[in-house]
Coordinates of C-alpha atoms and ligand atoms in Angstrom, one line a residue:
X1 CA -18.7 -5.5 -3.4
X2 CA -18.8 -7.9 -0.6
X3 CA -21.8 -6.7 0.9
X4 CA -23.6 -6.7 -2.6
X5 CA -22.4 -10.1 -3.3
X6 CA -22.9 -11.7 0.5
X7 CA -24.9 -9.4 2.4
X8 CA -22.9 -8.7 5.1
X9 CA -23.0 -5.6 6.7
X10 CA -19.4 -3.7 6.1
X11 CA -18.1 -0.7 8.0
X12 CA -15.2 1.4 7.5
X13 CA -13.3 3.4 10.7
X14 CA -12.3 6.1 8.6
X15 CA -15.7 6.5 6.8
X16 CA -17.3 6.4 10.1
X17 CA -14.7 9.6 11.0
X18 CA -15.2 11.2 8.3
X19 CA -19.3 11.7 8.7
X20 CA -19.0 12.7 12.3
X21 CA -16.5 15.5 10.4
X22 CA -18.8 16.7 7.7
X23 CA -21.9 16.8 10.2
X24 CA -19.8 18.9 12.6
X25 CA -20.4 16.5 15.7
X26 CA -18.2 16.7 18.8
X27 CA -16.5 13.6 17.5
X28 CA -15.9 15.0 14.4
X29 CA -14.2 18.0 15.4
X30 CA -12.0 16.7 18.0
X31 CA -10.7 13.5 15.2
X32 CA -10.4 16.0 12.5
X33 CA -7.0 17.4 12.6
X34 CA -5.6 13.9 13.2
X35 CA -7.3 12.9 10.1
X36 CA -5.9 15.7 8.1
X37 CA -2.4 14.6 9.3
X38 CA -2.5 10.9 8.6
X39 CA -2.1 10.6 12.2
X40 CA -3.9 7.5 13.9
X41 CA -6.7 8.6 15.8
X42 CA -6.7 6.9 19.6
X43 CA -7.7 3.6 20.5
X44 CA -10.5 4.2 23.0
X45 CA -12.5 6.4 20.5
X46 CA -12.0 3.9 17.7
X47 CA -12.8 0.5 19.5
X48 CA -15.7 2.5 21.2
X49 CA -16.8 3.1 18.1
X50 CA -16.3 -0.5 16.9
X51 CA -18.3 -2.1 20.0
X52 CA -21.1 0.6 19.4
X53 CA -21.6 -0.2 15.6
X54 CA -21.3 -4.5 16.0
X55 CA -23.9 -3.9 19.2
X56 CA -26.4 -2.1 16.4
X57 CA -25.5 -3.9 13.2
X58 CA -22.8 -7.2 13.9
X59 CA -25.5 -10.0 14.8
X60 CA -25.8 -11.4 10.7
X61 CA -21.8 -11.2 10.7
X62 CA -19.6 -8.1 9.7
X63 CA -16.7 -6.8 7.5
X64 CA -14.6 -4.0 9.2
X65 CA -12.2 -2.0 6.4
X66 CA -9.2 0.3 7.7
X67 CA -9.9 -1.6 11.5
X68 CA -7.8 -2.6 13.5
X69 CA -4.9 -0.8 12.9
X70 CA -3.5 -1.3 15.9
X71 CA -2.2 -4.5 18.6
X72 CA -4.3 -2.8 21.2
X73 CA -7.4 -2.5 18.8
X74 CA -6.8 -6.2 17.6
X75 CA -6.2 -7.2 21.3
X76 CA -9.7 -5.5 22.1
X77 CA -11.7 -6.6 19.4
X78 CA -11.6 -10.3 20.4
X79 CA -12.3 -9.1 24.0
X80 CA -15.6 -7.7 22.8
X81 CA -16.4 -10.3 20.2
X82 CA -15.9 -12.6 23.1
X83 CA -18.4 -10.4 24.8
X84 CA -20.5 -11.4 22.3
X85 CA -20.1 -14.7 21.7
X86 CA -19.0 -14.0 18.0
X87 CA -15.7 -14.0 16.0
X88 CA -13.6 -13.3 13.4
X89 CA -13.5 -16.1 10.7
X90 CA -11.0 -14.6 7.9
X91 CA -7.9 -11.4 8.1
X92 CA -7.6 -10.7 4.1
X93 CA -4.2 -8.5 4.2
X94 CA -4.2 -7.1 0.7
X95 CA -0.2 -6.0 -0.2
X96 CA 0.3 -4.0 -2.4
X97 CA 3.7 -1.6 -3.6
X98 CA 4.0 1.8 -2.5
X99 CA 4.2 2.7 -6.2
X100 CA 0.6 1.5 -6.8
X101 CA -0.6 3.5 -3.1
X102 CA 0.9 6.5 -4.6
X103 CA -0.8 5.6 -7.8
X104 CA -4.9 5.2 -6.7
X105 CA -4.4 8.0 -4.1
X106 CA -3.3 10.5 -6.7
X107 CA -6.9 9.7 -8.7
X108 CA -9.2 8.3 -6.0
X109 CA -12.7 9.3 -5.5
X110 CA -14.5 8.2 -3.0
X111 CA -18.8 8.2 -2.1
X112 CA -19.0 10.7 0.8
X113 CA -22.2 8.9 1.3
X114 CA -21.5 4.8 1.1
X115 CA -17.5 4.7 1.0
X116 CA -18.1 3.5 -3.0
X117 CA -14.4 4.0 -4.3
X118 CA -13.2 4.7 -7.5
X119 CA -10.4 6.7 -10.0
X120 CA -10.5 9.9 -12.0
X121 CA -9.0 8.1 -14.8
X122 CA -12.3 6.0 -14.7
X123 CA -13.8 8.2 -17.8
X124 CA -17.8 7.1 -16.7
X125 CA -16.9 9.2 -13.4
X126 CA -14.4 11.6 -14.6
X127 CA -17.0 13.3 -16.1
X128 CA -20.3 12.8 -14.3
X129 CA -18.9 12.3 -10.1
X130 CA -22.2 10.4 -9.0
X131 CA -21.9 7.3 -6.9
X132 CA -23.5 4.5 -8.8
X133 CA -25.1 3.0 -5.4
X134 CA -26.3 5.9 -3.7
X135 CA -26.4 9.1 -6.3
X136 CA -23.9 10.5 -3.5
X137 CA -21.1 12.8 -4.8
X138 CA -17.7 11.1 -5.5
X139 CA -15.0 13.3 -4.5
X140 CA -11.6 13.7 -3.4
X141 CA -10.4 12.9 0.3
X142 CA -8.4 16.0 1.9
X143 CA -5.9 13.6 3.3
X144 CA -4.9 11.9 -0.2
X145 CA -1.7 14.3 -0.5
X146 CA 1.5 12.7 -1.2
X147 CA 2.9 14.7 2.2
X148 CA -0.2 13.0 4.4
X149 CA 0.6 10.0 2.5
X150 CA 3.9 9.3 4.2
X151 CA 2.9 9.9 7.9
X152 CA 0.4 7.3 6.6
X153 CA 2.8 5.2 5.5
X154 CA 5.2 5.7 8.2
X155 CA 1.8 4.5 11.1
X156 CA 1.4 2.1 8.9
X157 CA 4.6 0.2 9.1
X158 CA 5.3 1.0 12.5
X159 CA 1.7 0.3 14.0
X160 CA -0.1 -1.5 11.7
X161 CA 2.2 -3.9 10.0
X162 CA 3.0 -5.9 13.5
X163 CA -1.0 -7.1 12.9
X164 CA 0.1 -9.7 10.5
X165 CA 1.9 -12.1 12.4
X166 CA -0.6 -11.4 15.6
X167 CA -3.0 -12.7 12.9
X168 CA -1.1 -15.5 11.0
X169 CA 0.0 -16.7 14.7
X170 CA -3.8 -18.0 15.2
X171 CA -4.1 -18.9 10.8
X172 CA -6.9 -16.4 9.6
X173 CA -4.4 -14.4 7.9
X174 CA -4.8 -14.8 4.1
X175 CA -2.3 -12.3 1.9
X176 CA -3.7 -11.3 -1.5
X177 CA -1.9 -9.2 -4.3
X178 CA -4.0 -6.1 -4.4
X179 CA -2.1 -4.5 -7.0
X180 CA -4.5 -6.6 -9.3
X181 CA -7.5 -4.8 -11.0
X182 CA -10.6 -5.0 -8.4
X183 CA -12.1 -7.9 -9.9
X184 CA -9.5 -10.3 -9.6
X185 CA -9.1 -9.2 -6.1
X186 CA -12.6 -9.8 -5.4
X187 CA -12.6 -13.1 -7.0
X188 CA -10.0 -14.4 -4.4
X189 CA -11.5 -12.6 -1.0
X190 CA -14.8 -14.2 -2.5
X191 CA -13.0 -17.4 -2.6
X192 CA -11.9 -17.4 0.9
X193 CA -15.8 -15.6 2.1
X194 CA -17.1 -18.7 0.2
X195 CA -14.7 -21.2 2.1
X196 CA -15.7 -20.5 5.7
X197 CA -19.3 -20.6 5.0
Ligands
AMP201 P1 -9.2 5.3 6.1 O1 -10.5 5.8 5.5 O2 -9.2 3.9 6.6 O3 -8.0 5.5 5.2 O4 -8.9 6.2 7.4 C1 -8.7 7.6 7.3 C2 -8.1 8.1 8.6 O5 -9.0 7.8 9.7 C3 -6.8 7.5 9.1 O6 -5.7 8.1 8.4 C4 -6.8 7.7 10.6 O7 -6.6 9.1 10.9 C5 -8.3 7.5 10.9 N1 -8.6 6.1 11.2 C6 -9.4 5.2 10.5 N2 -9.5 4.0 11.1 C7 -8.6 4.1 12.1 C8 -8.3 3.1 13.1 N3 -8.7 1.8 13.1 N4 -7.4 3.5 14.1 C9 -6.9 4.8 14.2 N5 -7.3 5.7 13.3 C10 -8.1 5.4 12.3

């Protein structure tokens, strides 16, 4: 949504993982397992993968989803930007309650092509699983199983979590509710998109 609304390129980490495992690549098949597990994947692949794809595609600005999930990602990601004489203007941290993870895992479908996300209880793709951006073919994640879903969890509070105050310690950390539908979430990351501009 933000890219259709702003035109700013977004990429997703995961996504990213999840092509190089569907085309078979090297980097596919060596991330694969830890994928499957709900394990993080390690920091050198992911912020090389980060510095590649702002190198090809971060020069008219950039949204990263899922990254970083890590201190040492977060620590390396301003060394790079730096690099590049760029930087990040906005963190949106979007909480939300385990009930409602455990709820949009259970139905999500997600565009193996774009990343387009959406719910099996949506009736429009219940019944006909085409992505409405791409025509790609909305399915199911292999790692949205309530046992994956805790080691998920569990990285995510030990690993992930500390990112908030790094962030809020320099102000660019915004929390939204994201247990809202996704229009009023949108409406307030477009808010804050619309104030540093
Ligand atoms: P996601 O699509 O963001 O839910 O990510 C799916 C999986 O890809 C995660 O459970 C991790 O195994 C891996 N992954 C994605 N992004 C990262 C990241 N920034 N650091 C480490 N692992 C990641």
């Amino acid at each position: 949504m933000i890219t259709h609304q702003f035109g700013i390129p977004v990429t997703s980490t995961g996504a990213i993982l999840r092509r190089e495992r569907d085309l078979g690549t090297p980097l596919g098949r060596e991330t694969a397992e830890v994928l499957q597990s709900g394990g993080l994947v390690s920091d050198k692949i992911i912020i090389e993968l980060i510095e590649d794809w702002l190198r090809l595609h971060g020069s008219h600005g950039f949204v990263f989803d899922g990254f970083p999930r890590t201190l040492p990602q977060a620590e390396s990601l301003m060394s790079i930007l730096a690099r590049l004489r760029s930087a990040l203007d906005l963190v949106v941290w979007l909480e939300v309650s385990e009930q409602t993870v455990v709820d949009r895992i259970a139905g999500r479908l997600q565009c193996g092509e774009c990343g387009f996300t959406t719910s099996s209880s949506s009736a429009q793709f219940a019944n006909r699983p085409v992505c409405p951006y791409c025509d790609g073919h909305l399915e199911r994640r292999n790692d949205d199983d309530l046992g994956v879903l805790q080691t998920r969890l569990q990285e995510f509070r030990t690993k992930t979590e500390p990112l908030a105050s790094y962030y809020e310690k320099i102000s660019i950390l915004h929390r939204i509710d994201g247990n809202r539908d996704r229009e009023a979430v949108f409406s307030d990351i477009s808010r804050l998109i619309e104030d540093t501009q």
